[in-house]
């Protein structure tokens, strides 16, 4: 039954409105996905949409630089890096005369809605333009350039911004468009460098972009397990030269064959003096005599195809940008569409700009703690995790807690599992715990495949795919007695389980067995790790981002294979069990025409409608189609059936090909998102375990005893928060038959794919349209995506 306060976008109309879209400042991967979403959503709501080429320069120059566009104009740009409409620095727009000419050019075409994709400078310029708008129109009327009627008709200019910047240097959003793709480029280079560095026992100093913001350096250091990182917001303390050299030589003494040091191009010391990559190299060579090389990544970071994360983020933001413009009133302040946790929010543009400027001011005044806090919760959490994992003490000097924590993987392998294990082991050791690794899941647990795992044992694990501990799908109920015996034998006080739906089910079984087995009365935590993203209690699971990128890259190649062949439709089968996450979000990232999933039942009529839709599409200049199907979406409408149906019904109009992606979705090196997400949530889980161990330790009995529901939890990301949720409570939210949560957030994204593929659909926008303030978007208990 429809809820009374449900807000549907069908009630919003863009009829009679004109939207201009421009990209300004430095380019970033994903800008084209944002442009595509704005154009298609704008046309969908019956507004006119205009490209403004070359940013503000094109707006000032007018003429052919401002051009009305069609649906087909943005075909095949989703996978292209940079910006197809160009970006340029514009001195003229900084003058009133330039802005006067720009206003004239917009009024000539009736454009009073602007979507600006750029950094803080571009957005500040847009806000000034908006504030001056009525004055500019009056001046144009007095100069006889426009009529009084035009002044009344176009009296207000609406501005909505999206932040496109690889540096992630804009306050108010956890991620800017392009940041994740830049991290992909950095990590690709680091992974490649690691093999050559190991061969020659070299030290590599990598310089990454980020003139005023250390986000790229910090996250890539976390994602590759770098030995040291230099960023402007967290300058090293006095005597850092000795500390860094000691750490590098300690690592070599532990037979680590390579050292990686990451330097942000804006890195400074605590006296605000620059730290350069050459300085760091010279220091290492002079003090330690290590063979050291410098690699400056430069503009490689801006290039290449956008990642799945950036395509989906930009598509979501682009659609919300149009909604914000349609809902804007003369009283509405200019806003930016931002990402907060896993939720799109709107924030006042100037609040964000002012906070961004405050960061630089804080750094200039050497108030570095304030700078970190102002950067936002995502940056702060990354820095705290880095500090945890890069302790300055010798491992032997760390405190001892007398607690033993076991770590194991359960279920199918997922990228990011090894990063999570590494983080758990190292944070556990810094907390003073004895860490045990269990091989081959609960099957190995029952057989006693348990061993001590030390700090150095997990070196280099972040970039490894699959599960180095080994993993099995076996549930513990089969081995309750043997597992309890092993817990006794090894004096295990807590359990960290990293895995998919089986890991969740295992925790439910162990929690229910506590009444019979006292050994299970210990703190237990599960971290969701599965490509299917089907675990209840979390919006995102480890491994899903890597799998999405694998699907997207394959779809890009498959689409490209049709570039020389006209009129071809591809049917692609994805994994995921009964969960349609990969098919749906993969479809959004790859620009699919349809995605068949179990959660949204379909029949022969819908299949027929899709064929007719593709037949119409083949009459345009876009003569290829892409259809995704989740492996268990329907037992009768199989991939073969859909392929045969499309082949028959499309005969003479288009031909068909099918492709089952299979286990390639489970393999490969983890994406930067999965490495970082795994590192962060695992560190948080071990800290929670430490807290629970202290709370549940019975001094008089000399043992840990935990039998409350809140001592067996799943750590999941829910909208904006990372939450520890008792597994017993999550049982009610779970469809155990189909192994999926009863409610899934990403189903709200489903209409987005349909709209961008030109299908008429209903779209619930109840969550959109709330203008928040910057500080409301961050609370102490929240954590950002990466």
XYZ file of C-alpha atoms in Angstrom:
786
model
C 0.000 0.000 0.000
C 1.376 3.440 -0.939
C 2.478 5.551 1.996
C 0.679 8.895 2.318
C 3.925 10.934 2.392
C 5.449 9.121 -0.577
C 6.796 11.641 -3.073
C 6.920 10.597 -6.736
C 8.917 12.453 -9.337
C 6.141 12.063 -11.934
C 4.521 15.044 -10.205
C 7.533 17.196 -11.171
C 7.592 18.597 -14.689
C 10.351 20.377 -16.555
C 8.024 21.595 -19.314
C 8.963 25.111 -20.364
C 12.256 24.952 -18.447
C 15.774 24.985 -19.882
C 18.785 23.436 -18.146
C 22.388 24.221 -18.998
C 25.120 21.756 -18.029
C 28.823 22.616 -17.878
C 32.059 21.128 -16.548
C 34.640 23.497 -15.155
C 38.099 23.397 -13.555
C 40.222 20.244 -13.597
C 38.694 17.218 -15.323
C 37.779 14.057 -13.432
C 36.677 10.568 -14.499
C 32.907 10.230 -14.108
C 32.081 13.757 -15.278
C 30.649 12.291 -18.498
C 28.411 9.923 -16.522
C 27.101 12.980 -14.628
C 26.556 14.919 -17.877
C 24.728 11.913 -19.379
C 22.445 11.610 -16.331
C 21.599 15.350 -16.345
C 20.814 15.346 -20.072
C 18.667 12.216 -20.003
C 16.824 13.068 -16.791
C 16.246 16.617 -18.081
C 14.807 15.377 -21.394
C 12.815 12.718 -19.515
C 10.991 15.430 -17.512
C 10.391 17.357 -20.768
C 12.880 20.151 -20.151
C 15.237 21.470 -22.825
C 18.854 20.645 -22.056
C 21.880 22.541 -23.357
C 25.573 21.685 -23.386
C 27.778 24.620 -22.458
C 31.112 23.716 -24.036
C 34.468 24.708 -22.494
C 33.000 25.634 -19.086
C 32.506 29.306 -18.244
C 34.537 30.335 -21.305
C 31.839 28.817 -23.522
C 29.142 30.579 -21.512
C 30.873 33.936 -22.065
C 31.649 33.300 -25.750
C 28.133 31.986 -26.550
C 27.353 31.049 -30.157
C 27.989 27.374 -30.962
C 29.379 26.852 -27.455
C 25.813 26.633 -26.116
C 23.950 23.872 -27.922
C 20.656 22.087 -27.334
C 21.194 18.334 -27.083
C 19.175 15.176 -27.657
C 18.978 11.789 -25.936
C 21.467 10.312 -28.435
C 23.985 13.134 -27.841
C 25.188 11.412 -24.657
C 25.267 7.872 -26.013
C 28.554 5.976 -25.461
C 30.101 8.592 -23.145
C 29.484 6.712 -19.861
C 32.766 4.803 -20.122
C 34.854 7.746 -21.367
C 37.212 9.520 -18.951
C 37.609 13.296 -18.760
C 34.761 15.475 -20.041
C 33.417 15.419 -23.616
C 32.037 18.969 -23.295
C 35.425 20.378 -22.392
C 36.661 22.392 -19.451
C 38.695 25.607 -19.408
C 39.923 28.193 -16.940
C 38.129 31.468 -17.707
C 39.511 34.865 -16.722
C 36.649 36.716 -18.426
C 34.022 35.148 -16.115
C 35.860 36.625 -13.125
C 34.963 40.107 -14.368
C 31.479 41.625 -14.227
C 31.636 42.310 -17.979
C 32.239 38.620 -18.610
C 29.352 37.575 -16.378
C 27.126 40.175 -18.081
C 27.878 38.596 -21.473
C 27.278 35.108 -20.023
C 23.871 36.203 -18.624
C 22.933 37.605 -22.038
C 23.870 34.349 -23.770
C 21.774 32.298 -21.311
C 18.723 34.589 -21.506
C 18.806 34.370 -25.320
C 18.138 30.645 -24.941
C 15.844 30.875 -21.910
C 18.309 29.015 -19.652
C 17.614 29.753 -15.976
C 18.779 26.438 -14.514
C 22.459 25.600 -14.333
C 24.097 22.316 -13.384
C 27.755 23.021 -12.650
C 30.195 20.106 -12.359
C 33.538 21.211 -10.949
C 35.549 22.091 -7.858
C 35.087 24.748 -5.180
C 36.353 27.576 -7.434
C 33.841 26.725 -10.177
C 30.983 26.451 -7.682
C 31.905 29.722 -5.940
C 31.831 31.445 -9.350
C 28.387 29.961 -10.033
C 27.055 31.240 -6.704
C 28.340 34.779 -7.365
C 26.702 34.648 -10.808
C 23.401 33.698 -9.175
C 23.626 36.495 -6.610
C 24.297 39.053 -9.357
C 21.733 37.632 -11.782
C 18.877 40.152 -11.285
C 21.374 43.054 -11.385
C 22.907 41.705 -14.586
C 19.474 41.393 -16.207
C 18.589 44.980 -15.209
C 21.845 46.199 -16.750
C 21.161 44.243 -19.955
C 17.661 45.788 -20.129
C 19.036 49.329 -19.559
C 21.587 48.734 -22.328
C 18.722 47.728 -24.621
C 20.025 44.186 -25.053
C 16.934 42.435 -23.643
C 13.272 43.395 -23.213
C 11.622 44.131 -19.846
C 9.472 41.019 -20.367
C 12.602 38.830 -20.496
C 13.771 40.373 -17.208
C 10.495 39.305 -15.581
C 10.308 35.879 -17.260
C 13.902 34.917 -16.431
C 14.085 36.759 -13.092
C 15.722 33.923 -11.114
C 18.717 31.693 -11.790
C 18.824 28.273 -10.093
C 22.208 26.661 -9.451
C 22.898 23.072 -8.403
C 26.467 21.794 -8.205
C 28.152 18.408 -8.371
C 31.729 18.137 -7.214
C 34.057 16.682 -9.812
C 37.588 16.480 -8.404
C 40.042 13.601 -8.115
C 41.531 15.128 -4.936
C 38.354 14.662 -2.830
C 39.110 18.092 -1.376
C 35.548 19.427 -1.049
C 33.956 19.499 2.395
C 30.396 18.222 2.769
C 30.712 15.099 0.638
C 32.420 11.803 1.503
C 33.443 11.252 -2.104
C 33.782 13.587 -5.071
C 33.295 12.343 -8.639
C 36.629 11.010 -9.925
C 38.298 10.163 -6.612
C 37.628 6.415 -6.746
C 38.863 6.222 -10.364
C 42.049 8.105 -9.429
C 42.592 5.578 -6.619
C 42.200 2.780 -9.198
C 44.990 4.341 -11.295
C 47.272 4.749 -8.248
C 46.701 1.195 -6.994
C 47.263 -0.266 -10.495
C 50.662 1.465 -10.514
C 51.512 0.438 -6.925
C 50.625 -3.213 -7.636
C 52.849 -3.130 -10.735
C 55.723 -1.423 -8.872
C 55.556 -3.945 -6.010
C 56.638 -6.826 -8.232
C 59.721 -5.010 -9.550
C 60.553 -3.606 -6.086
C 60.476 -7.115 -4.579
C 62.740 -8.469 -7.322
C 65.491 -5.948 -6.527
C 64.813 -5.249 -2.819
C 64.085 -1.613 -3.620
C 62.429 1.283 -1.839
C 59.939 3.232 -3.948
C 58.830 6.784 -3.212
C 55.531 7.478 -4.993
C 54.251 11.000 -5.444
C 50.494 11.298 -5.921
C 48.262 14.302 -6.636
C 46.645 16.393 -3.933
C 48.114 19.876 -3.764
C 46.025 20.888 -0.757
C 44.433 17.573 0.248
C 46.059 14.299 1.266
C 43.063 12.019 0.644
C 44.554 10.163 -2.349
C 47.870 9.619 -0.569
C 46.215 8.510 2.688
C 43.763 6.049 1.133
C 46.272 4.591 -1.313
C 48.696 4.105 1.620
C 45.969 2.190 3.473
C 45.033 0.228 0.346
C 48.574 -0.935 -0.427
C 49.957 -1.196 3.115
C 52.592 1.510 2.564
C 55.389 1.870 5.121
C 54.976 5.647 5.447
C 52.747 8.417 4.108
C 53.170 12.198 3.964
C 50.033 14.356 3.747
C 49.438 18.093 4.342
C 46.739 17.623 7.023
C 48.887 15.365 9.253
C 52.498 16.511 9.074
C 55.057 14.244 10.724
C 56.280 15.201 14.188
C 59.767 16.488 14.948
C 62.402 13.809 14.390
C 60.323 12.026 11.740
C 63.471 11.325 9.716
C 64.828 8.982 12.423
C 61.443 7.332 13.009
C 60.859 6.657 9.310
C 64.362 5.260 8.760
C 64.039 3.032 11.857
C 60.732 1.669 10.587
C 62.133 0.985 7.100
C 65.175 -0.844 8.482
C 62.977 -2.832 10.941
C 60.806 -3.961 8.023
C 63.881 -5.029 6.061
C 65.164 -6.921 9.115
C 61.858 -8.856 9.068
C 62.791 -9.957 5.531
C 60.383 -7.587 3.826
C 61.922 -7.162 0.379
C 60.430 -3.789 -0.493
C 59.403 -0.469 1.042
C 56.701 1.835 -0.292
C 56.554 5.489 0.787
C 53.684 7.640 -0.513
C 54.042 11.414 -0.709
C 51.152 13.786 -1.429
C 52.332 16.587 -3.745
C 51.263 19.118 -1.083
C 53.005 17.346 1.835
C 54.489 19.597 4.519
C 56.299 19.252 7.843
C 55.008 20.690 11.135
C 56.673 24.036 10.273
C 54.706 24.257 6.984
C 57.832 23.539 4.922
C 57.394 21.348 1.853
C 58.383 17.668 1.928
C 59.144 16.488 -1.605
C 59.581 12.983 -2.989
C 63.223 13.763 -3.903
C 63.929 14.901 -0.329
C 62.537 11.606 1.007
C 64.555 9.585 -1.525
C 67.806 11.421 -0.683
C 67.172 10.874 3.041
C 66.680 7.091 2.618
C 69.753 6.745 0.393
C 71.953 8.841 2.705
C 70.827 7.265 6.024
C 70.174 3.648 5.007
C 71.903 3.170 1.678
C 68.789 1.455 0.234
C 68.374 1.312 -3.543
C 65.597 3.933 -3.868
C 63.525 5.120 -6.832
C 61.017 7.969 -7.229
C 57.859 7.577 -9.327
C 55.701 10.643 -9.939
C 52.277 9.513 -11.128
C 51.131 12.919 -12.405
C 48.229 13.101 -14.860
C 47.929 9.318 -15.150
C 45.662 9.690 -12.103
C 43.199 11.847 -14.044
C 43.029 9.506 -17.006
C 41.400 6.239 -17.955
C 37.865 4.961 -17.748
C 35.738 5.789 -14.673
C 35.300 3.060 -12.053
C 31.898 1.494 -11.310
C 31.687 3.547 -8.096
C 32.213 6.827 -9.985
C 29.738 5.939 -12.743
C 27.020 5.043 -10.236
C 27.811 8.027 -7.992
C 27.762 10.437 -10.964
C 24.526 8.926 -12.333
C 22.805 9.232 -8.942
C 24.039 12.786 -8.479
C 23.118 13.805 -12.043
C 19.516 12.643 -11.612
C 19.246 14.290 -8.189
C 20.707 17.489 -9.663
C 17.792 17.745 -12.122
C 15.292 17.028 -9.324
C 16.869 19.776 -7.211
C 16.608 22.250 -10.113
C 12.940 21.356 -10.689
C 12.157 21.851 -6.988
C 14.193 25.057 -6.594
C 12.479 28.322 -5.691
C 13.866 31.894 -5.639
C 14.335 31.429 -1.868
C 16.288 28.149 -2.207
C 20.043 28.689 -1.782
C 22.401 27.273 -4.420
C 23.140 23.707 -3.351
C 25.511 20.844 -4.031
C 24.436 17.234 -4.367
C 26.677 15.249 -1.997
C 27.297 11.715 -0.773
C 26.930 11.073 2.938
C 27.671 7.439 3.826
C 25.584 5.661 1.228
C 22.977 8.395 0.880
C 22.679 11.313 -1.542
C 22.026 14.615 0.272
C 21.749 18.278 -0.698
C 23.833 20.857 1.130
C 24.027 24.666 0.791
C 26.837 25.342 -1.669
C 28.444 28.233 0.199
C 28.467 26.367 3.539
C 30.550 23.660 1.868
C 32.822 26.174 0.127
C 33.416 28.097 3.363
C 34.272 24.899 5.241
C 36.656 23.871 2.431
C 38.390 27.252 2.720
C 38.521 26.851 6.515
C 40.613 23.684 6.071
C 43.298 25.585 4.175
C 43.199 28.384 6.735
C 43.620 25.853 9.577
C 46.637 24.295 7.823
C 48.201 27.708 7.172
C 47.815 28.482 10.892
C 49.187 25.013 11.810
C 45.920 23.940 13.453
C 46.240 20.473 11.938
C 43.737 18.717 14.250
C 41.100 21.247 13.154
C 42.035 20.692 9.503
C 41.460 16.928 9.861
C 38.128 17.461 11.650
C 36.949 19.932 8.999
C 37.873 17.521 6.193
C 34.989 15.337 7.384
C 34.264 11.961 8.923
C 35.502 9.866 5.999
C 38.947 11.503 6.063
C 39.100 11.361 9.871
C 38.244 7.636 9.953
C 40.866 6.867 7.313
C 43.513 8.750 9.268
C 42.580 7.035 12.545
C 42.809 3.616 10.857
C 46.195 4.526 9.369
C 47.469 5.563 12.824
C 46.265 2.254 14.282
C 48.046 0.207 11.633
C 51.272 2.191 11.562
C 52.183 2.193 15.237
C 55.602 3.603 16.022
C 56.485 1.068 18.753
C 58.370 -2.168 18.235
C 55.939 -5.126 18.155
C 57.787 -6.731 21.089
C 57.176 -3.617 23.232
C 53.375 -3.669 22.804
C 51.169 -4.363 25.871
C 49.756 -7.856 26.439
C 46.046 -8.359 27.185
C 46.076 -12.154 27.854
C 43.128 -12.512 25.459
C 43.152 -14.766 22.383
C 41.174 -13.819 19.264
C 40.623 -16.197 16.315
C 40.004 -15.006 12.739
C 38.457 -17.118 9.968
C 36.848 -16.838 6.536
C 33.507 -18.518 5.791
C 31.638 -18.878 2.480
C 32.820 -18.168 -1.051
C 36.018 -16.144 -1.525
C 35.573 -12.372 -1.967
C 38.099 -9.673 -2.803
C 38.994 -7.671 0.288
C 38.914 -10.644 2.683
C 42.718 -10.629 2.977
C 42.831 -6.888 3.628
C 40.316 -7.432 6.445
C 42.349 -10.314 7.938
C 45.567 -8.252 7.790
C 43.896 -5.312 9.519
C 42.341 -7.558 12.187
C 45.660 -9.281 12.956
C 47.648 -6.051 13.203
C 45.072 -4.082 15.192
C 44.597 -7.130 17.461
C 48.359 -7.260 18.099
C 48.499 -3.516 18.883
C 45.624 -4.076 21.335
C 47.771 -6.734 23.023
C 45.828 -9.840 21.949
C 47.235 -13.167 20.815
C 45.899 -13.637 17.268
C 45.039 -17.037 15.780
C 44.275 -17.798 12.137
C 41.828 -20.586 11.298
C 42.257 -22.234 7.883
C 39.343 -23.487 5.748
C 36.466 -22.006 7.733
C 34.535 -24.012 10.330
C 35.617 -27.270 8.700
C 39.250 -26.376 9.429
C 38.230 -25.117 12.892
C 36.786 -28.531 13.740
C 39.938 -30.269 12.480
C 42.195 -28.000 14.546
C 43.738 -26.154 11.574
C 44.529 -23.242 13.871
C 47.870 -21.435 14.137
C 49.415 -18.297 15.616
C 49.551 -15.416 13.153
C 52.088 -12.641 13.619
C 52.496 -9.067 12.369
C 54.858 -10.012 9.544
C 52.738 -12.990 8.396
C 50.131 -10.695 6.851
C 52.550 -8.377 5.003
C 51.452 -7.692 1.420
C 47.975 -9.185 1.958
C 45.913 -6.088 1.072
C 46.363 -6.462 -2.672
C 45.753 -10.231 -2.792
C 42.444 -11.527 -4.183
C 40.541 -14.577 -2.895
C 41.103 -15.933 0.633
C 44.657 -16.724 1.756
C 43.337 -18.363 4.945
C 41.187 -20.682 2.864
C 37.409 -20.696 3.119
C 34.572 -23.240 3.057
C 30.787 -22.892 2.963
C 30.311 -25.494 5.748
C 28.150 -24.290 8.664
C 29.261 -24.994 12.270
C 26.142 -26.960 13.363
C 27.705 -30.080 11.836
C 30.763 -29.777 14.123
C 29.473 -28.104 17.332
C 31.299 -30.539 19.658
C 34.621 -30.371 17.847
C 34.591 -26.578 17.492
C 33.795 -26.190 21.221
C 36.703 -28.516 21.985
C 39.085 -26.428 19.844
C 37.923 -23.218 21.585
C 38.806 -24.871 24.915
C 42.125 -26.248 23.704
C 43.347 -22.970 22.224
C 41.753 -20.845 24.998
C 39.954 -18.689 22.401
C 38.201 -15.679 23.990
C 36.652 -14.073 20.869
C 35.848 -14.842 17.257
C 35.999 -12.659 14.128
C 34.300 -14.239 11.116
C 34.731 -12.656 7.683
C 32.388 -14.015 5.016
C 29.064 -13.975 3.204
C 25.578 -15.276 3.993
C 27.075 -18.478 5.442
C 29.095 -16.402 7.916
C 25.888 -14.690 9.076
C 24.072 -18.049 9.344
C 27.040 -19.475 11.274
C 26.819 -16.695 13.848
C 23.073 -17.314 14.232
C 23.765 -21.020 14.851
C 26.547 -20.328 17.369
C 24.397 -17.778 19.213
C 21.546 -20.317 19.452
C 23.930 -23.046 20.672
C 25.082 -20.988 23.676
C 22.487 -22.634 25.904
C 24.199 -26.012 25.367
C 27.832 -25.015 24.802
C 29.341 -22.541 27.255
C 32.392 -22.280 24.986
C 30.305 -20.156 22.599
C 29.635 -17.580 25.320
C 32.374 -15.310 23.948
C 32.191 -12.065 21.914
C 31.719 -12.835 18.208
C 31.610 -10.485 15.244
C 30.884 -11.081 11.567
C 32.122 -8.847 8.746
C 30.033 -9.218 5.558
C 32.235 -10.265 2.626
C 30.543 -11.578 -0.507
C 30.321 -10.432 -4.127
C 26.548 -11.049 -4.021
C 25.973 -8.276 -1.428
C 23.141 -10.383 0.013
C 23.945 -10.217 3.761
C 21.280 -8.608 5.979
C 22.231 -5.623 8.134
C 24.523 -3.947 5.621
C 24.164 -1.872 2.456
C 27.566 -2.975 1.179
C 29.601 -6.174 1.492
C 33.314 -6.640 0.934
C 34.008 -7.892 -2.591
C 30.889 -6.468 -4.257
C 32.730 -3.387 -5.581
C 35.492 -5.501 -7.150
C 32.886 -7.771 -8.771
C 30.943 -4.738 -10.074
C 34.107 -3.397 -11.696
C 34.769 -6.788 -13.295
C 31.214 -6.877 -14.719
C 31.424 -3.272 -15.914
C 34.808 -3.752 -17.629
C 33.544 -6.887 -19.382
C 30.373 -5.097 -20.518
C 32.489 -2.210 -21.857
C 34.563 -4.638 -23.903
C 31.520 -6.528 -25.133
C 29.847 -3.266 -26.216
C 33.042 -2.213 -27.968
C 33.121 -5.506 -29.863
C 29.874 -4.422 -31.538
C 31.246 -1.067 -32.699
C 31.952 -2.474 -36.148
C 28.747 -4.528 -36.246
C 25.459 -2.696 -36.466
C 22.343 -3.704 -34.546
C 23.467 -6.189 -31.962
C 22.025 -6.992 -28.505
C 24.070 -8.732 -25.794
C 22.495 -10.876 -23.062
C 24.854 -11.146 -20.078
C 24.383 -13.391 -17.044
C 25.773 -12.266 -13.686
C 26.256 -14.104 -10.377
C 24.602 -13.188 -7.086
C 22.366 -16.146 -6.227
C 18.878 -14.697 -5.720
C 20.250 -11.208 -5.038
C 20.033 -8.876 -8.037
C 22.554 -6.319 -6.750
C 25.276 -7.153 -9.291
C 22.851 -7.260 -12.246
C 21.094 -4.036 -11.271
C 24.108 -1.933 -10.283
C 26.247 -3.480 -13.031
C 23.517 -2.424 -15.452
C 23.594 1.134 -14.091
C 27.411 1.289 -14.364
C 27.530 -0.202 -17.868
C 24.529 1.664 -19.314
C 22.316 -1.407 -19.806
C 18.870 -1.323 -21.399
C 17.389 -3.824 -18.939
C 18.375 -5.959 -15.957
C 16.290 -8.965 -14.921
C 16.369 -9.732 -11.198
C 14.579 -12.063 -8.783
C 13.396 -9.217 -6.504
C 11.267 -7.675 -9.270
C 9.251 -10.393 -10.958
C 8.801 -10.169 -14.730
C 6.672 -12.001 -17.273
C 6.525 -12.611 -21.010
C 4.768 -9.262 -21.555
C 7.713 -7.380 -20.035
C 10.169 -9.389 -22.097
C 8.149 -8.540 -25.211
C 8.068 -4.833 -24.230
C 11.874 -4.885 -23.840
C 12.281 -6.389 -27.313
C 9.989 -3.688 -28.770
C 11.939 -0.997 -26.899
C 15.199 -2.274 -28.389
C 13.614 -2.453 -31.851
C 12.759 1.254 -31.551
C 16.270 1.993 -30.288
C 17.801 0.356 -33.381
C 16.031 2.996 -35.531
C 18.156 5.713 -33.861
C 21.908 6.254 -34.101
C 22.433 3.951 -31.056
C 22.399 0.534 -32.664
C 23.410 -1.811 -29.888
C 21.761 -3.096 -26.715
C 22.882 -4.557 -23.415
C 20.685 -6.738 -21.192
C 21.809 -8.192 -17.851
C 20.212 -11.167 -16.119
C 20.825 -12.323 -12.563
C 21.545 -16.079 -12.527
C 18.472 -16.937 -10.388
C 16.099 -14.214 -11.533
C 13.569 -16.742 -12.855
C 13.728 -20.538 -13.094
C 11.840 -20.640 -16.410
C 13.035 -17.469 -18.152
C 16.626 -18.671 -18.282
C 19.490 -16.876 -20.042
C 19.100 -19.320 -22.954
C 15.343 -18.686 -23.132
C 15.801 -14.881 -23.140
C 18.549 -15.174 -25.749
C 16.332 -17.339 -28.001
C 13.315 -15.043 -27.483
C 15.295 -11.911 -28.343
C 16.901 -13.663 -31.343
C 13.509 -14.732 -32.712
C 11.565 -11.533 -31.992
C 14.418 -9.306 -33.164
C 14.987 -11.244 -36.390
C 15.655 -8.840 -39.232
C 16.117 -5.906 -36.825
C 19.006 -6.997 -34.597
C 20.986 -10.139 -33.847
C 21.875 -11.482 -30.398
C 24.855 -12.765 -28.490
C 24.977 -14.172 -24.948
C 27.727 -14.311 -22.355
C 27.810 -16.015 -18.936
C 30.409 -14.165 -16.854
C 30.825 -16.906 -14.241
C 33.656 -17.026 -11.710
C 35.678 -14.186 -13.233
C 33.424 -12.011 -11.028
C 34.959 -13.625 -7.905
C 38.584 -13.271 -8.957
C 41.062 -10.468 -9.489
C 42.884 -8.027 -7.223
C 40.580 -6.151 -4.820
C 39.476 -2.658 -5.831
C 40.734 0.296 -3.739
C 37.234 0.536 -2.206
C 37.273 -3.088 -1.027
C 40.843 -2.888 0.289
C 40.053 0.249 2.234
C 36.575 -0.762 3.392
C 37.929 -4.133 4.568
C 40.805 -2.463 6.418
C 38.526 0.048 8.153
C 35.649 -2.195 9.195
C 38.031 -4.904 10.400
C 39.928 -2.413 12.587
C 36.607 -1.202 13.998
C 35.468 -4.787 14.649
C 38.648 -5.661 16.601
C 38.246 -2.516 18.712
C 34.650 -3.593 19.445
C 35.901 -7.094 20.378
C 38.504 -5.570 22.757
C 35.775 -3.503 24.426
C 33.493 -6.532 24.780
C 36.331 -8.669 26.198
C 36.943 -6.117 28.957
C 33.206 -5.836 29.687
C 32.602 -9.594 29.844
C 35.768 -10.705 31.657
C 34.908 -12.256 35.053
C 37.893 -11.634 37.312
C 36.738 -14.008 40.040
C 36.435 -16.899 37.518
C 39.388 -15.797 35.366
C 37.431 -16.150 32.124
C 35.328 -14.328 29.540
C 31.591 -15.015 29.672
C 29.300 -13.282 27.145
C 25.809 -14.601 26.549
C 23.767 -11.490 25.689
C 22.434 -10.858 22.186
C 24.643 -7.798 21.762
C 27.805 -9.902 22.092
C 27.204 -11.640 18.730
C 27.026 -8.870 16.170
C 27.314 -8.131 12.485
C 29.133 -4.919 11.562
C 27.341 -3.351 8.620
C 27.025 -0.058 6.833
C 23.497 1.317 7.072
C 22.856 4.505 5.086
C 25.219 6.860 6.911
C 26.359 4.719 9.846
C 28.575 1.761 10.607
C 26.503 -0.255 13.097
C 27.068 -3.341 15.254
C 23.771 -5.249 15.069
C 22.920 -8.424 17.026
C 22.494 -11.309 14.565
C 19.415 -12.515 16.478
C 17.658 -9.240 15.579
C 18.705 -9.500 11.925
C 17.000 -12.909 11.627
C 13.629 -11.153 11.309
C 14.972 -9.047 8.419
C 16.124 -12.098 6.459
C 14.570 -14.284 3.768
C 16.509 -17.483 4.595
C 14.954 -19.481 1.742
C 16.399 -17.166 -0.917
C 19.335 -16.004 1.210
C 18.617 -12.282 0.833
C 17.515 -9.425 3.143
C 13.757 -8.703 3.047
C 14.454 -5.048 2.258
C 17.312 -3.878 0.027
C 18.291 -0.216 -0.401
C 19.579 -0.576 -3.957
C 16.105 -1.418 -5.290
C 15.461 2.340 -5.029
C 18.214 2.754 -7.641
C 16.342 0.498 -10.058
C 14.198 3.242 -11.641
C 17.386 5.206 -12.318
C 18.628 2.581 -14.757
C 15.215 2.459 -16.434
C 14.984 6.260 -16.756
C 18.492 6.490 -18.230
C 17.513 3.740 -20.708
C 14.354 5.713 -21.714
C 11.691 3.579 -20.035
C 8.664 5.207 -18.426
C 8.711 4.308 -14.750
C 7.725 5.411 -11.271
C 10.479 6.816 -9.031
C 10.072 7.362 -5.298
C 12.004 10.517 -4.362
C 10.790 10.782 -0.757
C 14.415 10.740 0.455
C 15.432 13.547 -1.891
C 14.671 17.226 -1.639
C 15.723 17.787 1.961
C 18.308 20.544 2.134
C 20.554 19.796 5.097
C 23.352 21.730 6.735
C 26.963 20.599 6.582
C 27.257 19.730 10.281
C 24.021 17.706 10.219
C 25.666 15.455 7.658
C 28.291 14.281 10.120
C 27.944 12.862 13.603
C 30.581 11.291 15.802
C 29.288 7.748 15.421
C 29.205 7.859 11.653
C 31.750 6.720 9.144
C 32.176 7.368 5.443
C 32.385 4.805 2.653
C 36.132 5.000 1.983
